[in-house]
Short mmCIF file of C-alpha atoms and ligand atoms in Angstrom, two decimals:
data_model
loop_
_atom_site.label_atom_id
_atom_site.label_comp_id
_atom_site.label_asym_id
_atom_site.label_seq_id
_atom_site.Cartn_x
_atom_site.Cartn_y
_atom_site.Cartn_z
CA MET A 1 94.39 109.65 76.50
CA GLN A 2 94.21 110.13 80.27
CA TYR A 3 96.93 108.40 82.28
CA ARG A 4 96.26 106.97 85.67
CA LEU A 5 99.64 106.38 87.18
CA THR A 6 101.47 107.03 90.41
CA ILE A 7 104.66 108.93 89.61
CA ASP A 8 107.47 109.95 91.98
CA VAL A 9 110.04 112.51 90.85
CA PHE A 10 113.29 112.87 92.83
CA CYS A 11 115.14 115.89 91.48
CA HIS A 12 118.17 118.08 92.04
CA VAL A 13 117.51 120.93 89.63
CA GLU A 14 114.73 123.49 90.03
CA GLN A 15 113.61 123.23 86.39
CA THR A 16 113.06 119.48 86.74
CA ALA A 17 111.14 120.06 89.98
CA ASN A 18 108.96 122.65 88.24
CA ALA A 19 108.27 120.25 85.38
CA GLY A 20 107.17 117.59 87.90
CA LYS A 21 104.91 120.05 89.72
CA ALA A 22 103.31 121.23 86.46
CA LEU A 23 102.70 117.66 85.29
CA ALA A 24 99.53 117.01 87.28
CA GLU A 25 97.97 120.20 85.85
CA GLN A 26 98.15 118.81 82.31
CA ARG A 27 94.92 117.26 81.10
CA ALA A 28 96.45 113.91 80.14
CA PHE A 29 98.00 113.56 83.60
CA ALA A 30 95.18 115.01 85.70
CA ARG A 31 94.38 111.60 87.18
CA CYS A 32 98.00 110.79 87.98
CA LYS A 33 99.34 111.07 91.51
CA VAL A 34 102.61 112.95 91.19
CA ALA A 35 104.94 113.52 94.14
CA VAL A 36 108.00 115.72 93.66
CA ARG A 37 110.87 115.54 96.14
CA ASP A 38 114.42 116.83 96.06
CA GLY A 39 117.49 114.77 96.83
CA GLY A 40 117.71 112.81 93.54
CA LEU A 41 118.70 109.15 93.38
CA ALA A 42 120.17 109.01 96.89
CA ARG A 43 116.91 110.22 98.45
CA ALA A 44 114.90 107.71 96.37
CA VAL A 45 116.96 104.86 97.83
CA THR A 46 116.17 105.85 101.42
CA HIS A 47 112.54 106.70 100.57
CA TYR A 48 111.56 103.30 99.14
CA ALA A 49 113.09 101.44 102.05
CA ASP A 50 109.83 102.11 103.89
CA HIS A 51 107.35 103.41 101.28
CA PRO A 52 105.39 101.57 98.57
CA SER A 53 106.68 101.95 95.02
CA PRO A 54 104.72 103.95 92.44
CA HIS A 55 104.19 102.82 88.84
CA LEU A 56 106.93 105.14 87.57
CA ILE A 57 109.98 106.67 89.24
CA ILE A 58 111.95 109.57 87.74
CA VAL A 59 115.31 110.11 89.44
CA GLU A 60 117.69 112.91 88.70
CA ASP A 61 121.33 112.17 89.43
CA ASP A 62 124.23 114.60 89.65
CA GLY A 63 126.80 111.97 90.61
CA ASP A 64 129.55 110.27 88.66
CA THR A 65 128.12 108.09 85.86
CA SER A 66 130.84 105.47 86.45
CA THR A 67 129.27 104.65 89.83
CA LEU A 68 125.68 104.99 88.61
CA GLN A 69 125.18 101.26 88.17
CA SER A 70 125.96 100.45 91.80
CA ARG A 71 123.72 103.29 92.99
CA LEU A 72 120.88 102.04 90.77
CA ASP A 73 121.50 98.61 92.23
CA ALA A 74 120.83 100.01 95.70
CA LEU A 75 117.55 101.45 94.41
CA ALA A 76 116.59 98.10 92.91
CA GLN A 77 116.93 96.48 96.33
CA VAL A 78 114.14 98.61 97.78
CA VAL A 79 111.72 99.10 94.86
CA GLU A 80 108.95 96.57 94.25
CA PRO A 81 109.19 94.53 91.04
CA GLY A 82 107.63 95.66 87.81
CA ARG A 83 108.09 99.40 88.25
CA LYS A 84 109.49 101.68 85.55
CA LEU A 85 112.46 103.93 86.09
CA ILE A 86 113.56 106.99 84.14
CA VAL A 87 117.02 108.33 84.97
CA VAL A 88 117.87 112.01 84.39
CA GLY A 89 121.62 112.65 84.35
CA ALA A 90 124.06 115.43 83.63
CA VAL A 91 126.02 113.68 80.87
CA ASN A 92 124.83 114.06 77.29
CA ASP A 93 126.57 111.09 75.72
CA ILE A 94 125.04 108.31 73.62
CA SER A 95 127.34 105.66 75.14
CA VAL A 96 126.10 106.59 78.64
CA TYR A 97 122.51 106.41 77.36
CA ARG A 98 123.09 102.96 75.85
CA ARG A 99 124.80 101.61 78.95
CA ILE A 100 122.04 102.78 81.30
CA VAL A 101 119.19 101.61 79.09
CA SER A 102 120.93 98.24 78.67
CA LEU A 103 120.61 97.83 82.45
CA GLY A 104 116.86 97.69 81.99
CA VAL A 105 116.16 101.33 82.89
CA THR A 106 113.23 102.54 80.78
CA ASP A 107 114.87 105.78 79.58
CA TYR A 108 117.84 108.08 80.16
CA LEU A 109 117.34 111.83 79.68
CA VAL A 110 119.62 114.80 80.09
CA SER A 111 119.14 117.20 82.99
CA PRO A 112 117.38 119.62 83.43
CA LEU A 113 114.09 118.19 82.23
CA SER A 114 111.41 120.41 80.68
CA LEU A 115 107.71 119.72 81.15
CA GLU A 116 107.44 118.63 77.50
CA GLY A 117 110.46 116.35 77.85
CA MET A 118 108.98 114.78 80.97
CA MET A 119 105.54 114.27 79.35
CA ASP A 120 107.10 112.68 76.24
CA ALA A 121 109.21 110.33 78.34
CA ILE A 122 106.23 109.22 80.45
CA GLU A 123 104.15 108.62 77.33
CA ARG A 124 106.94 106.52 75.81
CA ALA A 125 107.30 104.57 79.06
CA ALA A 126 103.55 104.01 79.38
CA HIS A 127 103.39 102.58 75.85
CA ASP A 128 106.56 100.54 76.04
CA PRO A 129 105.29 97.12 74.86
CA LYS A 130 108.31 95.38 76.40
CA GLY A 131 107.71 96.99 79.76
CA PRO A 132 106.16 95.17 82.67
CA GLU A 133 102.49 94.41 82.26
CA ARG A 134 100.24 96.87 84.07
CA CYS A 135 97.49 95.52 86.25
CA LYS A 136 94.08 95.79 84.57
CA PHE A 137 91.37 97.53 86.49
CA VAL A 138 87.82 96.57 85.54
CA ALA A 139 84.73 98.27 86.97
CA VAL A 140 81.39 96.47 86.80
CA THR A 141 78.14 98.27 87.55
CA GLY A 142 74.41 97.96 86.93
CA ALA A 143 72.13 100.37 85.06
CA ARG A 144 69.60 99.72 87.85
CA GLY A 145 69.71 97.89 91.18
CA GLY A 146 69.36 94.13 91.18
CA VAL A 147 70.24 93.51 87.52
CA GLY A 148 73.01 91.03 88.37
CA ALA A 149 76.10 93.29 88.24
CA SER A 150 77.62 91.75 91.37
CA THR A 151 76.92 88.22 90.14
CA ILE A 152 78.78 89.00 86.90
CA ALA A 153 81.70 90.67 88.75
CA HIS A 154 82.02 87.63 91.05
CA ASN A 155 81.92 85.08 88.24
CA MET A 156 84.45 87.07 86.20
CA ALA A 157 86.78 87.14 89.23
CA TRP A 158 86.33 83.38 89.64
CA ALA A 159 87.01 82.73 85.93
CA ALA A 160 90.12 84.95 86.02
CA ALA A 161 91.60 83.27 89.09
CA LYS A 162 90.56 79.65 88.47
CA ARG A 163 90.44 79.33 84.71
CA ALA A 164 92.93 81.88 83.44
CA ASN A 165 95.23 81.61 86.47
CA ILE A 166 95.42 85.38 86.93
CA ARG A 167 96.21 86.98 90.28
CA THR A 168 92.94 88.78 90.94
CA ILE A 169 91.48 91.04 93.59
CA LEU A 170 87.69 91.47 93.77
CA ALA A 171 86.84 94.73 95.55
CA ASP A 172 83.19 95.09 96.55
CA MET A 173 82.37 98.78 96.83
CA ASP A 174 78.84 98.02 98.08
CA LEU A 175 80.30 98.70 101.50
CA THR A 176 77.19 98.00 103.59
CA PHE A 177 75.26 95.38 101.61
CA GLY A 178 77.97 93.82 99.43
CA THR A 179 77.75 90.08 98.82
CA ALA A 180 81.23 89.16 97.54
CA GLY A 181 82.09 87.49 100.88
CA LEU A 182 78.83 85.54 100.91
CA ALA A 183 79.12 84.53 97.27
CA PHE A 184 82.54 82.95 97.86
CA ASN A 185 81.55 81.55 101.24
CA GLN A 186 84.10 83.78 102.94
CA ASP A 187 83.79 85.63 106.19
CA PRO A 188 85.67 88.93 105.97
CA ARG A 189 87.37 89.65 109.31
CA GLN A 190 86.91 93.39 108.86
CA ALA A 191 84.54 95.31 106.61
CA PHE A 192 86.30 96.85 103.60
CA GLY A 193 84.45 100.12 104.33
CA GLU A 194 86.56 100.58 107.47
CA ALA A 195 89.60 101.01 105.25
CA PHE A 196 88.24 104.39 104.16
CA THR A 197 87.75 105.79 107.64
CA ASP A 198 91.47 106.56 108.03
CA ALA A 199 92.68 106.62 104.45
CA ASP A 200 95.93 108.44 105.28
CA ARG A 201 97.16 105.32 107.03
CA LEU A 202 96.13 103.00 104.23
CA ASP A 203 98.97 101.02 102.70
CA ILE A 204 99.45 97.51 101.30
CA THR A 205 100.01 95.94 104.72
CA LEU A 206 96.84 97.47 106.13
CA LEU A 207 94.79 96.62 103.04
CA GLU A 208 95.86 92.98 103.30
CA ARG A 209 94.10 92.82 106.68
CA TYR A 210 90.78 93.46 104.94
CA MET A 211 91.37 90.75 102.37
CA THR A 212 89.94 87.31 102.57
CA GLY A 213 90.07 84.24 100.36
CA ASP A 214 91.33 80.67 100.52
CA ASP A 215 92.81 80.84 97.04
CA GLU A 216 96.07 82.77 96.76
CA ASN A 217 95.05 83.77 93.23
CA LEU A 218 91.84 85.40 94.40
CA GLN A 219 91.54 87.82 97.29
CA ILE A 220 88.29 89.53 98.21
CA LEU A 221 87.55 92.90 99.82
CA SER A 222 83.99 92.83 101.11
CA THR A 223 81.83 93.14 104.18
CA PRO A 224 80.66 90.58 106.75
CA GLY A 225 77.30 92.32 106.41
CA ALA A 226 77.03 94.43 109.57
CA LEU A 227 74.74 97.45 109.18
CA ARG A 228 77.02 100.44 109.08
CA GLN A 229 76.77 103.80 107.32
CA TYR A 230 79.64 104.90 105.07
CA ASP A 231 78.32 108.28 103.99
CA SER A 232 81.28 110.46 103.36
CA ILE A 233 83.56 108.23 101.35
CA ASP A 234 86.28 110.33 99.84
CA GLU A 235 87.09 109.85 96.13
CA GLU A 236 90.80 110.15 96.84
CA ALA A 237 90.66 107.42 99.46
CA VAL A 238 88.88 105.10 97.01
CA ASP A 239 91.48 105.88 94.33
CA LYS A 240 94.23 105.14 96.82
CA ALA A 241 92.74 101.76 97.79
CA ILE A 242 92.37 100.74 94.13
CA ASP A 243 95.91 101.91 93.34
CA LEU A 244 97.22 99.75 96.18
CA CYS A 245 95.21 96.77 94.89
CA ARG A 246 96.76 97.33 91.47
CA GLN A 247 100.20 96.95 92.98
CA MET A 248 99.23 93.55 94.37
CA ALA A 249 97.53 91.77 91.47
CA LYS A 250 97.29 91.49 87.71
CA LEU A 251 93.56 92.10 87.61
CA VAL A 252 91.40 94.19 89.94
CA ILE A 253 87.64 93.80 89.48
CA VAL A 254 85.66 96.47 91.29
CA ASP A 255 81.96 95.90 91.90
CA VAL A 256 80.55 99.44 91.76
CA PRO A 257 77.06 99.51 93.31
CA HIS A 258 74.14 101.33 91.73
CA VAL A 259 74.86 104.75 93.23
CA TRP A 260 75.97 107.97 91.60
CA THR A 261 78.61 109.70 93.72
CA ASP A 262 81.99 111.34 93.11
CA TRP A 263 83.81 108.11 93.81
CA SER A 264 81.52 105.84 91.76
CA GLU A 265 81.69 108.24 88.81
CA GLY A 266 85.48 108.40 89.28
CA LEU A 267 85.84 104.60 89.25
CA LEU A 268 83.60 104.15 86.21
CA THR A 269 85.47 106.87 84.33
CA ALA A 270 88.99 105.79 85.22
CA ALA A 271 88.77 101.99 84.91
CA ASP A 272 90.69 100.38 82.05
CA GLU A 273 87.44 98.63 81.24
CA THR A 274 83.96 99.58 82.46
CA ILE A 275 81.16 97.05 82.10
CA LEU A 276 77.55 98.16 82.37
CA VAL A 277 75.02 95.43 83.13
CA LEU A 278 71.38 95.98 82.28
CA ALA A 279 68.20 93.98 82.31
CA PRO A 280 65.64 94.24 79.50
CA ASP A 281 63.15 96.85 80.68
CA ILE A 282 62.42 100.48 79.91
CA ALA A 283 63.92 101.94 83.08
CA ASN A 284 67.18 100.04 82.46
CA ILE A 285 67.30 101.34 78.91
CA ARG A 286 66.76 104.95 80.00
CA ASP A 287 69.45 104.77 82.69
CA SER A 288 71.87 102.91 80.42
CA ARG A 289 71.44 105.62 77.79
CA ASN A 290 72.27 108.35 80.33
CA MET A 291 75.22 106.47 81.81
CA LEU A 292 76.66 105.55 78.40
CA ASP A 293 76.38 109.15 77.13
CA PHE A 294 78.04 110.53 80.21
CA LEU A 295 80.79 107.93 80.66
CA ASN A 296 81.66 107.49 76.99
CA SER A 297 82.14 111.22 76.51
CA LYS A 298 84.55 111.21 79.45
CA ARG A 299 86.34 107.97 78.55
CA GLY A 300 86.89 108.78 74.89
CA GLU A 301 86.51 106.83 71.67
CA SER A 302 89.05 104.11 72.48
CA ARG A 303 87.68 103.22 75.92
CA GLN A 304 83.93 102.98 75.36
CA VAL A 305 81.87 101.26 78.06
CA LYS A 306 81.01 97.61 77.33
CA VAL A 307 77.42 96.43 77.83
CA ILE A 308 76.07 93.10 79.07
CA ILE A 309 72.38 92.30 78.89
CA ASN A 310 71.58 90.03 81.83
CA LYS A 311 68.40 88.00 82.29
CA SER A 312 68.18 88.76 78.58
CA ASP A 313 65.16 86.57 77.82
CA ILE A 314 63.08 87.57 80.84
CA ALA A 315 60.98 90.01 78.80
CA LYS A 316 60.35 87.71 75.84
CA ARG A 317 56.64 88.11 76.19
CA THR A 318 56.88 91.88 76.08
CA ARG A 319 59.09 91.48 73.02
CA LEU A 320 61.94 93.55 74.43
CA LEU A 321 64.66 91.42 72.85
CA PRO A 322 68.45 91.96 73.02
CA LYS A 323 68.48 93.17 69.42
CA ASP A 324 65.85 95.83 70.22
CA ILE A 325 67.99 97.01 73.12
CA SER A 326 71.14 97.12 70.95
CA ASN A 327 69.25 99.13 68.34
CA THR A 328 67.89 101.57 70.90
CA LEU A 329 71.25 102.08 72.60
CA GLY A 330 73.22 101.91 69.36
CA ILE A 331 75.66 99.45 70.91
CA GLN A 332 76.38 95.76 70.46
CA PRO A 333 76.44 93.98 73.86
CA VAL A 334 79.56 91.93 74.62
CA ALA A 335 77.32 89.23 76.15
CA ALA A 336 73.64 88.41 76.62
CA ILE A 337 73.12 86.11 79.60
CA PRO A 338 69.76 84.33 79.87
CA PHE A 339 67.52 84.34 82.92
CA ASP A 340 68.43 81.07 84.62
CA PRO A 341 67.34 81.00 88.26
CA THR A 342 68.33 77.36 88.75
CA THR A 343 71.95 78.03 87.89
CA PHE A 344 72.33 81.45 89.49
CA ILE A 345 70.23 81.22 92.60
CA GLU A 346 71.26 77.64 93.46
CA SER A 347 74.93 78.61 93.18
CA ALA A 348 74.40 81.77 95.25
CA ASN A 349 72.56 79.87 97.96
CA ASP A 350 75.41 77.33 98.14
CA GLY A 351 78.03 80.10 98.48
CA LYS A 352 79.58 78.85 95.24
CA MET A 353 80.41 80.29 91.87
CA ILE A 354 78.74 78.77 88.83
CA GLY A 355 82.00 77.11 87.80
CA ASP A 356 82.37 75.42 91.21
CA ARG A 357 78.75 74.29 91.32
CA PHE A 358 78.36 73.17 87.69
CA LYS A 359 81.82 72.07 86.53
CA SER A 360 81.32 72.44 82.77
CA HIS A 361 78.57 75.04 82.51
CA LYS A 362 78.70 76.99 79.24
CA LEU A 363 78.63 80.31 81.12
CA ILE A 364 82.16 79.58 82.41
CA GLY A 365 83.37 80.19 78.86
CA VAL A 366 81.36 83.43 78.68
CA PHE A 367 82.90 84.78 81.90
CA THR A 368 86.43 83.69 80.90
CA ASP A 369 85.98 85.38 77.55
CA LEU A 370 84.86 88.61 79.29
CA VAL A 371 88.04 88.49 81.38
CA MET A 372 90.33 87.92 78.39
CA ARG A 373 88.70 90.78 76.48
CA THR A 374 90.11 93.17 79.06
CA GLY A 375 93.55 92.48 77.60
CA VAL A 376 94.91 90.91 80.78
CA ARG A 377 97.30 88.07 80.01
CA ALA A 378 96.57 84.59 81.34
CA SER A 379 99.54 83.34 83.27
CA ALA A 380 101.22 79.96 83.33
CA LYS A 381 102.17 80.08 86.98
CA THR A 382 100.21 80.78 90.10
CA GLY A 383 101.57 83.51 92.33
CA PRO A 384 100.28 84.96 95.57
CA VAL A 385 98.20 88.11 95.56
CA LYS A 386 99.85 89.17 98.79
CA SER A 387 102.52 91.86 98.62
CA GLN A 388 105.43 90.91 96.44
CA LYS A 389 108.93 90.62 97.85
CA LYS A 390 111.41 93.38 97.11
CA MET A 391 113.86 92.16 94.50
CA GLY A 392 117.32 92.78 93.18
CA PHE A 393 118.27 94.90 90.24
CA PRO A 394 118.27 92.60 87.21
CA SER A 395 114.73 91.36 87.71
CA LEU A 396 113.48 94.81 88.61
CA PHE A 397 114.24 97.01 85.64
CA LYS A 398 115.45 94.41 83.16
CA LYS A 399 113.49 94.13 79.95
CA PRO A 400 112.71 90.61 78.75
CA GLN A 401 115.59 89.15 76.70
CA ALA A 402 114.97 87.83 73.21
CA LYS A 403 114.88 84.04 73.25
CA THR A 404 117.88 82.35 71.66
CA ALA A 405 117.66 79.07 69.83
N1 ATP B 1 71.01 85.60 84.66
C1 ATP B 1 70.42 85.44 85.84
N2 ATP B 1 69.35 84.58 85.96
C2 ATP B 1 68.74 84.43 87.15
N3 ATP B 1 69.08 85.07 88.26
C3 ATP B 1 70.10 85.93 88.20
C4 ATP B 1 70.83 86.16 87.02
N4 ATP B 1 71.81 87.07 87.26
C5 ATP B 1 71.70 87.38 88.56
N5 ATP B 1 70.68 86.72 89.13
C6 ATP B 1 70.19 86.83 90.50
O1 ATP B 1 69.67 88.14 90.63
C7 ATP B 1 69.81 88.60 91.98
C8 ATP B 1 70.48 89.97 91.99
O2 ATP B 1 71.81 89.82 91.54
P1 ATP B 1 72.99 90.77 92.03
O3 ATP B 1 73.01 90.88 93.49
O4 ATP B 1 74.21 90.28 91.32
O5 ATP B 1 72.51 92.14 91.37
P2 ATP B 1 73.15 93.59 91.54
O6 ATP B 1 72.91 94.28 90.26
O7 ATP B 1 74.53 93.50 92.03
O8 ATP B 1 72.18 94.17 92.67
P3 ATP B 1 72.42 95.37 93.71
O9 ATP B 1 71.82 96.56 93.05
O10 ATP B 1 71.69 94.94 94.94
O11 ATP B 1 73.88 95.50 93.92
C9 ATP B 1 70.61 87.52 92.70
O12 ATP B 1 69.71 86.70 93.40
C10 ATP B 1 71.25 86.72 91.57
O13 ATP B 1 71.50 85.38 91.92
MG1 MG B 2 75.46 94.41 93.65
#
C-alpha cells in the first residue's frame, strides 16, 4: 500500500530525526510529504499557530510527563480538527502510555524512535478505524476527449453535496477550457490555474479565493473561461492544491482532463478512487486498455480503476454493446449511462445539474451510488467547506466514546 499523507515530525533526538528523514525514501511512504524539525512539542505549538496542520503529527517530548497534558492542550489549541497525533516520550511505563492514549492521542512510543518503529506507528494510525475519517479523493477522467467525464464528475459532486450531504470540493483541472463553473452557473472570480503560478504561496486562505459556489456544501475550483496557457504545471504544486482541498472537505472530486502529463498521471495514480469514463468505440477501447494496464499496475490489486461506459447505447447499430466492452477489457463497469441528449444537453444549457433540472430523474440514484461506493460517509449535518476553526483539545484528538444506554 502507498500512503499519501502529510506528516510533520518534531524531534529532540538525532535517531528520531534520522528515522523521519529516511521515511520518505521508503516505497510505501514515497508519496507522503514529510517535514522533520527539531524542537519537539514546544516547537510544534509555535509552528501550528500560523501553519496549516498535516494529516499526522509526531512530537517528541523530553519534558516532565506530569505536565504533558497541559502542553498537549496548548498544541490542541492551534491544530486543526481531525488530525492524528503520535507522542514520543522518554518514559517507558504502561501507566503513562494508558494516560496519554486516553486523552485521545493516537499512540505513545518511547524515544528514540527507529525507522521501523515510526513506520509501524504510522501504519497503525492510518488504519485506526476509530480515527477521524480521511477525506476521499476521487479522480475522474475520460479515455478520450468528449466522452462525458466532466459531466459525470459534476453530477457526482452535485449528488454528494445535495443528496448525501457531504462537504465536497469539485476541482476542475481542465485549467483553460474547464466547464465546472458554467455547469453550476457560477462565475469564478479567478481562474484556478492561477493558483499554480506561485505554488509556494498556496495555502488554504489563498485557495479559498479561487473557490466559488452558493452552496456551502459544494465549492468549485474552475475557470471563467479566459484563454490562457498553463504549460508548465508542476506536479508538486498540483499535489499541494489537492492536499489543501482535502483538509477542507470530506470529498474532493478532481476532473482530470484528457491529457497525459506528470501531474495527470500523478493524480490518477494517487487518488483513493479513479474513475475512467469511456464511450463505446474502438479508439476508446484501445486507450482504456492502455490506461487501465498502466494505472492498475501502479495502483495495485486493491485500488483498481473503476470504469463507466457513457453514451452506452450510442453504438447499438454497430453492435458494440456494454457487454462486448466488458469482455474486451476484462472488467465489469460500475455504471453504463445511456446516450440521452435531452437530459444532458438541456441541463448543461440551463447551467443546471440533472438533479436540479429533473427532480426525480433515475440518474440521480446512479450518481449518488457512485459517490457512496467511494466509501465516503454521508453526513447528517451540513457544515461549511471553508476552513475549519481551530479547536480545543478534547474534540481534537479525542476518539469517539462508546454510546451508553
Ligand atoms: N450520456 C450522455 N448523453 C448525451 N450527452 C451527453 C452524455 N454525457 C455527456 N454528454 C454531453 O457530451 C458533451 C461532452 O461532455 P463533457 O464535456 O462532460 O465531456 P469530457 O469528456 O469532459 O470532454 P473534454 O475532453 O472536453 O473534457 C457535453 O455536451 C455533454 O452534455
Ligand atoms: Mg472535460
